[in-house]
Amino acid sequence: MVIIFQRKPSIITSAAVAGPLERKSVFYSYFDSVVEDERWNQATNEQGNVKMIQEACQIILKKADLNRLDIDFFLAGDLINQMTPTNFAAKEIAASFIGLFSACATSVSSVIIACLLTELEASKYAIAGASSQHNSTERQFRYPIYYGAQKPATAQWTVTAAGFALIGKHHPKSPSVVAATVGKVIDYGQKNPFHMGSAMAPAAFDTIKRHLEKRNQKIQDYDMIMTGDLGKIGLQILKRMFQETGASEADCQIFRDAGAEFYGENPSFLAGASGAGCSASVYFSYVLQQLKGGRFKRVLLVATGSLHSPLTFQQGETIPCTAHAIEVTME
């Protein structure tokens, strides 16, 4: 499903905050805040995730000169059971709350719904985004950090970060969301949770291909098509899939991935970064700043999500994935 936003809702402002290890990110200079404690000086990792979300939202309110009562909707999600960090953060934000789980695709699915609410004139201001916290996510989906389990080269590193955007009516000096493609659930039968790039790449391919076809566009119509977070291996798989359908090597240079780039070429992070906060923190900092600065005029942001759980993995199920896309322009 491709949605055309006639009113062209704008991303009025945004915020990205991150944990201490994320100082190693190539996008570090674009983040609004980086803390020294993974837990945000809280008793648990999950409580730290709550504080991270709240801090990002407070930065947005300060930038926009608003207070929390001005926010009509809060749309967000994370990776922890029942999205409890987001649920607890929503208590303080006090706006009408829609919790969302699209795994690491939540950064974009939340923006799509916020834009729909704006398009319907049901919302003047909405905050949309996602977060992830390394320690809590790794403990839930893989192994506790203190276990010291070694990971294969195909694995990715869950980032501690949160990225949120303030969505409102069209503003000529702010990037606008002009179209979106809601992803389908795609499952190529992959079962390895340490090889998420290969599981998610087909979903990204399907969403991008459908968006270009429905919009009667070509890859070259964009300054950048950024996925997140396929990682280094998943990005190469995506490029090969497009080359097999006739895209040139030059075309594929337009493809980038937040997870593949997040930690640069640092081998400690294996195939790159992941987590719902990965694409959220990159899209709502670096990408938006490049649009506002004039480097980009039109980008396609495609967040990918793995929809498995620890239970389905233990039961031997395959890994279904999805990808949601927003077409963002600076007009």
CSV table of C-alpha atoms in Angstrom, one decimal:
chain,number,residue,atom,x,y,z
A,1,MET,CA,0.0,0.0,0.0
A,2,VAL,CA,1.4,3.4,-1.1
A,3,ILE,CA,0.0,6.4,0.6
A,4,ILE,CA,0.2,9.9,-0.9
A,5,PHE,CA,0.0,12.7,1.6
A,6,GLN,CA,-1.8,15.6,-0.1
A,7,ARG,CA,-1.2,18.0,2.8
A,8,LYS,CA,2.5,17.0,3.0
A,9,PRO,CA,3.0,16.9,6.8
A,10,SER,CA,6.3,18.2,8.0
A,11,ILE,CA,9.0,16.9,10.3
A,12,ILE,CA,9.1,20.2,12.3
A,13,THR,CA,12.0,19.2,14.5
A,14,SER,CA,13.6,16.1,16.0
A,15,ALA,CA,15.9,14.7,18.6
A,16,ALA,CA,18.4,11.8,18.9
A,17,VAL,CA,20.0,10.7,22.1
A,18,ALA,CA,22.4,7.8,22.7
A,19,GLY,CA,24.5,5.9,25.1
A,20,PRO,CA,28.2,6.0,25.9
A,21,LEU,CA,29.4,3.4,23.4
A,22,GLU,CA,27.6,5.3,20.6
A,23,ARG,CA,30.3,7.9,20.8
A,24,LYS,CA,32.1,5.5,18.5
A,25,SER,CA,29.3,6.1,15.9
A,26,VAL,CA,30.2,8.0,12.7
A,27,PHE,CA,26.9,9.9,13.4
A,28,TYR,CA,28.0,10.9,16.9
A,29,SER,CA,28.4,14.6,16.1
A,30,TYR,CA,24.7,14.8,14.9
A,31,PHE,CA,23.2,13.5,18.1
A,32,ASP,CA,21.6,15.9,20.5
A,33,SER,CA,22.8,14.2,23.7
A,34,VAL,CA,25.1,11.3,24.6
A,35,VAL,CA,25.2,10.1,28.2
A,36,GLU,CA,28.1,8.5,30.1
A,37,ASP,CA,25.9,5.8,31.8
A,38,GLU,CA,24.2,3.1,29.8
A,39,ARG,CA,21.4,3.0,32.3
A,40,TRP,CA,21.0,6.8,32.5
A,41,ASN,CA,21.8,6.6,36.2
A,42,GLN,CA,18.8,4.3,36.8
A,43,ALA,CA,18.6,1.0,38.7
A,44,THR,CA,17.9,-1.1,35.7
A,45,ASN,CA,18.6,-1.1,31.9
A,46,GLU,CA,14.8,-0.9,31.3
A,47,GLN,CA,14.5,2.2,33.5
A,48,GLY,CA,17.4,3.7,31.6
A,49,ASN,CA,15.5,3.2,28.4
A,50,VAL,CA,12.5,5.0,29.9
A,51,LYS,CA,14.7,8.0,30.7
A,52,MET,CA,16.3,8.0,27.3
A,53,ILE,CA,12.9,8.3,25.6
A,54,GLN,CA,11.8,11.0,28.0
A,55,GLU,CA,15.0,13.0,27.4
A,56,ALA,CA,14.6,12.8,23.6
A,57,CYS,CA,11.0,14.1,23.9
A,58,GLN,CA,12.0,16.9,26.2
A,59,ILE,CA,14.6,18.0,23.7
A,60,ILE,CA,12.0,18.1,21.0
A,61,LEU,CA,9.6,20.2,23.2
A,62,LYS,CA,12.4,22.7,24.0
A,63,LYS,CA,13.4,23.0,20.3
A,64,ALA,CA,9.8,23.7,19.2
A,65,ASP,CA,9.1,25.9,22.2
A,66,LEU,CA,6.1,23.7,23.2
A,67,ASN,CA,5.0,21.9,26.4
A,68,ARG,CA,3.8,18.4,26.7
A,69,LEU,CA,0.2,19.5,26.7
A,70,ASP,CA,0.6,20.8,23.2
A,71,ILE,CA,1.3,17.3,21.9
A,72,ASP,CA,-1.8,15.5,20.7
A,73,PHE,CA,-0.3,12.0,20.1
A,74,PHE,CA,2.7,10.1,21.2
A,75,LEU,CA,3.5,7.2,18.8
A,76,ALA,CA,6.4,5.0,19.7
A,77,GLY,CA,7.8,1.6,20.4
A,78,ASP,CA,10.9,-0.4,21.5
A,79,LEU,CA,12.1,-4.0,21.6
A,80,ILE,CA,11.4,-5.1,25.2
A,81,ASN,CA,8.5,-7.3,26.3
A,82,GLN,CA,5.2,-5.5,25.8
A,83,MET,CA,7.2,-2.3,25.0
A,84,THR,CA,7.3,-1.5,28.7
A,85,PRO,CA,10.0,1.3,28.5
A,86,THR,CA,7.8,3.2,26.0
A,87,ASN,CA,4.7,2.5,28.0
A,88,PHE,CA,6.3,3.9,31.2
A,89,ALA,CA,7.7,6.9,29.3
A,90,ALA,CA,4.3,7.7,27.9
A,91,LYS,CA,3.0,8.3,31.4
A,92,GLU,CA,5.1,11.4,31.7
A,93,ILE,CA,4.5,12.6,28.2
A,94,ALA,CA,0.8,12.5,28.9
A,95,ALA,CA,-0.4,12.7,25.3
A,96,SER,CA,-2.8,10.3,23.6
A,97,PHE,CA,-0.6,7.2,23.2
A,98,ILE,CA,-0.4,4.6,20.4
A,99,GLY,CA,2.2,2.0,21.2
A,100,LEU,CA,3.6,0.4,18.1
A,101,PHE,CA,5.7,-2.7,17.4
A,102,SER,CA,7.3,-3.1,14.0
A,103,ALA,CA,10.6,-4.1,15.6
A,104,CYS,CA,13.4,-2.1,14.1
A,105,ALA,CA,10.9,-0.7,11.5
A,106,THR,CA,9.1,1.2,14.2
A,107,SER,CA,11.0,4.4,13.5
A,108,VAL,CA,9.1,4.8,10.2
A,109,SER,CA,5.8,3.1,11.0
A,110,SER,CA,5.3,5.6,13.8
A,111,VAL,CA,5.9,8.5,11.4
A,112,ILE,CA,3.5,7.1,8.9
A,113,ILE,CA,0.7,7.0,11.4
A,114,ALA,CA,1.5,10.4,12.7
A,115,CYS,CA,1.3,11.8,9.2
A,116,LEU,CA,-2.0,10.1,8.6
A,117,LEU,CA,-3.4,11.8,11.8
A,118,THR,CA,-2.1,15.1,10.6
A,119,GLU,CA,-3.5,14.5,7.1
A,120,LEU,CA,-6.9,13.9,8.7
A,121,GLU,CA,-6.5,17.1,10.8
A,122,ALA,CA,-6.9,14.9,13.9
A,123,SER,CA,-3.5,16.1,15.2
A,124,LYS,CA,-1.7,19.4,15.3
A,125,TYR,CA,1.5,18.0,16.9
A,126,ALA,CA,2.5,14.4,17.2
A,127,ILE,CA,5.8,12.9,18.5
A,128,ALA,CA,6.8,9.7,16.7
A,129,GLY,CA,9.9,7.5,17.0
A,130,ALA,CA,11.6,4.5,18.5
A,131,SER,CA,14.3,3.4,20.9
A,132,SER,CA,16.5,0.5,21.9
A,133,GLN,CA,18.8,-0.3,24.8
A,134,HIS,CA,21.7,-2.7,24.2
A,135,ASN,CA,21.9,-4.6,27.4
A,136,SER,CA,18.2,-5.2,27.8
A,137,THR,CA,17.7,-6.2,24.2
A,138,GLU,CA,20.6,-8.6,24.1
A,139,ARG,CA,19.4,-10.3,27.3
A,140,GLN,CA,16.0,-10.8,25.9
A,141,PHE,CA,16.8,-11.9,22.3
A,142,ARG,CA,20.2,-13.5,22.7
A,143,TYR,CA,22.3,-13.9,25.8
A,144,PRO,CA,22.9,-11.7,28.9
A,145,ILE,CA,25.9,-9.5,28.5
A,146,TYR,CA,27.8,-11.0,31.4
A,147,TYR,CA,27.5,-14.5,29.8
A,148,GLY,CA,30.2,-13.5,27.4
A,149,ALA,CA,28.9,-15.4,24.4
A,150,GLN,CA,30.8,-15.0,21.2
A,151,LYS,CA,29.0,-13.9,18.1
A,152,PRO,CA,29.5,-14.8,14.5
A,153,ALA,CA,30.7,-12.3,11.9
A,154,THR,CA,27.1,-12.0,10.6
A,155,ALA,CA,25.8,-10.6,13.9
A,156,GLN,CA,25.0,-7.0,14.5
A,157,TRP,CA,25.3,-4.8,17.6
A,158,THR,CA,22.1,-3.4,19.2
A,159,VAL,CA,22.6,0.3,19.8
A,160,THR,CA,21.5,2.3,22.8
A,161,ALA,CA,19.7,5.2,21.3
A,162,ALA,CA,16.4,6.9,20.8
A,163,GLY,CA,15.2,9.0,17.9
A,164,PHE,CA,12.0,11.0,17.7
A,165,ALA,CA,10.4,13.5,15.4
A,166,LEU,CA,7.8,16.2,15.8
A,167,ILE,CA,5.2,15.8,13.0
A,168,GLY,CA,2.9,18.7,12.2
A,169,LYS,CA,1.2,20.6,9.4
A,170,HIS,CA,3.3,21.4,6.3
A,171,HIS,CA,6.0,24.0,6.8
A,172,PRO,CA,8.0,25.2,3.8
A,173,LYS,CA,11.3,25.4,5.8
A,174,SER,CA,11.0,21.8,7.2
A,175,PRO,CA,11.4,18.4,5.5
A,176,SER,CA,8.0,17.0,4.4
A,177,VAL,CA,6.7,13.5,4.1
A,178,VAL,CA,5.0,13.3,0.7
A,179,ALA,CA,4.4,9.6,0.4
A,180,ALA,CA,4.8,6.3,2.3
A,181,THR,CA,4.7,2.6,1.6
A,182,VAL,CA,3.5,0.3,4.2
A,183,GLY,CA,5.4,-3.0,4.2
A,184,LYS,CA,4.2,-6.5,3.8
A,185,VAL,CA,5.4,-9.4,5.9
A,186,ILE,CA,8.1,-11.2,3.9
A,187,ASP,CA,9.6,-14.5,5.0
A,188,TYR,CA,12.3,-16.2,3.0
A,189,GLY,CA,12.7,-19.0,5.5
A,190,GLN,CA,15.8,-17.7,7.3
A,191,LYS,CA,16.0,-19.0,10.9
A,192,ASN,CA,19.3,-17.6,12.2
A,193,PRO,CA,18.9,-14.6,14.6
A,194,PHE,CA,22.6,-13.9,14.2
A,195,HIS,CA,22.2,-13.2,10.5
A,196,MET,CA,19.4,-10.6,10.5
A,197,GLY,CA,20.6,-8.7,7.5
A,198,SER,CA,19.9,-11.7,5.2
A,199,ALA,CA,16.4,-12.1,6.8
A,200,MET,CA,15.4,-8.5,6.3
A,201,ALA,CA,16.9,-7.7,2.9
A,202,PRO,CA,14.0,-9.3,1.0
A,203,ALA,CA,11.5,-7.2,2.9
A,204,ALA,CA,13.4,-4.0,2.1
A,205,PHE,CA,13.6,-5.0,-1.6
A,206,ASP,CA,9.9,-5.6,-1.8
A,207,THR,CA,9.0,-2.3,-0.2
A,208,ILE,CA,11.4,-0.2,-2.2
A,209,LYS,CA,10.4,-1.9,-5.5
A,210,ARG,CA,6.7,-1.4,-4.8
A,211,HIS,CA,7.2,2.2,-3.8
A,212,LEU,CA,9.2,3.0,-7.0
A,213,GLU,CA,6.7,1.3,-9.2
A,214,LYS,CA,3.6,2.9,-7.7
A,215,ARG,CA,5.2,6.3,-7.7
A,216,ASN,CA,6.5,5.8,-11.3
A,217,GLN,CA,10.0,6.6,-10.1
A,218,LYS,CA,13.5,5.3,-10.6
A,219,ILE,CA,16.3,4.8,-8.1
A,220,GLN,CA,18.1,7.9,-9.6
A,221,ASP,CA,15.2,10.1,-8.6
A,222,TYR,CA,16.5,10.0,-5.1
A,223,ASP,CA,19.6,11.6,-3.6
A,224,MET,CA,19.7,8.6,-1.2
A,225,ILE,CA,17.7,5.5,-0.3
A,226,MET,CA,18.7,4.6,3.2
A,227,THR,CA,17.6,1.4,4.8
A,228,GLY,CA,18.0,0.5,8.5
A,229,ASP,CA,19.2,-1.7,9.7
A,230,LEU,CA,20.4,-4.3,7.3
A,231,GLY,CA,24.0,-4.0,8.3
A,232,LYS,CA,26.9,-4.6,6.0
A,233,ILE,CA,25.9,-8.0,4.8
A,234,GLY,CA,22.2,-7.2,4.3
A,235,LEU,CA,23.0,-4.1,2.4
A,236,GLN,CA,25.1,-6.1,-0.1
A,237,ILE,CA,22.3,-8.6,-0.5
A,238,LEU,CA,19.8,-5.8,-1.2
A,239,LYS,CA,22.1,-4.3,-3.9
A,240,ARG,CA,22.5,-7.7,-5.5
A,241,MET,CA,18.7,-8.2,-5.6
A,242,PHE,CA,18.3,-4.9,-7.4
A,243,GLN,CA,21.1,-5.7,-9.8
A,244,GLU,CA,19.4,-9.0,-10.7
A,245,THR,CA,16.4,-6.9,-11.7
A,246,GLY,CA,18.4,-4.6,-14.0
A,247,ALA,CA,19.8,-1.9,-11.7
A,248,SER,CA,23.3,-0.7,-12.5
A,249,GLU,CA,26.2,-0.6,-10.1
A,250,ALA,CA,25.9,3.2,-10.2
A,251,ASP,CA,22.2,3.0,-9.3
A,252,CYS,CA,23.1,0.9,-6.3
A,253,GLN,CA,25.5,3.5,-5.0
A,254,ILE,CA,22.4,5.5,-4.0
A,255,PHE,CA,21.6,2.7,-1.4
A,256,ARG,CA,22.9,3.2,2.1
A,257,ASP,CA,22.2,1.6,5.4
A,258,ALA,CA,22.1,3.1,8.9
A,259,GLY,CA,23.2,-0.1,10.5
A,260,ALA,CA,26.1,-0.7,8.0
A,261,GLU,CA,27.4,2.8,8.6
A,262,PHE,CA,26.6,3.4,12.3
A,263,TYR,CA,30.0,2.2,13.7
A,264,GLY,CA,32.0,2.8,10.6
A,265,GLU,CA,34.5,0.1,9.8
A,266,ASN,CA,35.2,-0.8,13.4
A,267,PRO,CA,35.5,-4.7,13.4
A,268,SER,CA,34.3,-4.9,17.0
A,269,PHE,CA,30.8,-4.4,15.8
A,270,LEU,CA,30.9,-7.2,13.3
A,271,ALA,CA,28.3,-6.7,10.5
A,272,GLY,CA,27.2,-3.4,11.9
A,273,ALA,CA,24.5,-1.9,14.1
A,274,SER,CA,20.9,-2.8,14.8
A,275,GLY,CA,18.0,-2.0,17.2
A,276,ALA,CA,14.9,0.2,16.8
A,277,GLY,CA,17.0,3.1,18.0
A,278,CYS,CA,19.6,2.6,15.2
A,279,SER,CA,17.6,3.9,12.2
A,280,ALA,CA,15.6,6.3,14.4
A,281,SER,CA,18.7,8.1,15.7
A,282,VAL,CA,20.3,8.3,12.3
A,283,TYR,CA,17.1,9.4,10.4
A,284,PHE,CA,16.1,11.9,13.0
A,285,SER,CA,19.5,13.5,13.3
A,286,TYR,CA,21.9,13.1,10.3
A,287,VAL,CA,19.4,12.7,7.5
A,288,LEU,CA,17.1,15.5,8.5
A,289,GLN,CA,20.1,17.8,9.0
A,290,GLN,CA,21.3,17.0,5.5
A,291,LEU,CA,17.9,17.8,4.1
A,292,LYS,CA,17.7,21.1,6.0
A,293,GLY,CA,21.3,21.9,4.9
A,294,GLY,CA,20.5,21.4,1.2
A,295,ARG,CA,22.7,18.4,0.6
A,296,PHE,CA,19.7,16.2,0.0
A,297,LYS,CA,16.4,17.2,-1.8
A,298,ARG,CA,14.6,13.8,-1.8
A,299,VAL,CA,15.3,10.7,0.3
A,300,LEU,CA,13.6,7.4,0.8
A,301,LEU,CA,13.9,6.1,4.4
A,302,VAL,CA,13.2,2.4,4.7
A,303,ALA,CA,13.2,1.0,8.2
A,304,THR,CA,13.4,-2.8,8.3
A,305,GLY,CA,12.1,-5.0,11.2
A,306,SER,CA,12.5,-8.6,12.2
A,307,LEU,CA,9.2,-9.8,13.6
A,308,HIS,CA,10.4,-12.9,15.5
A,309,SER,CA,10.5,-13.4,19.3
A,310,PRO,CA,12.7,-15.5,21.6
A,311,LEU,CA,9.8,-18.0,21.8
A,312,THR,CA,9.3,-18.4,18.0
A,313,PHE,CA,13.1,-18.8,17.6
A,314,GLN,CA,13.2,-21.5,20.3
A,315,GLN,CA,10.2,-23.3,18.6
A,316,GLY,CA,12.2,-23.5,15.3
A,317,GLU,CA,10.1,-20.9,13.4
A,318,THR,CA,11.4,-18.9,10.5
A,319,ILE,CA,11.9,-15.2,10.8
A,320,PRO,CA,9.2,-13.0,9.2
A,321,CYS,CA,10.3,-9.4,8.4
A,322,THR,CA,8.8,-6.2,7.2
A,323,ALA,CA,10.0,-2.8,5.9
A,324,HIS,CA,8.2,0.5,5.9
A,325,ALA,CA,9.2,3.5,3.8
A,326,ILE,CA,8.7,7.3,3.9
A,327,GLU,CA,9.5,9.6,1.0
A,328,VAL,CA,10.9,12.8,2.5
A,329,THR,CA,11.5,16.0,0.5
A,330,MET,CA,12.8,19.5,1.1
A,331,GLU,CA,10.7,21.8,-0.9
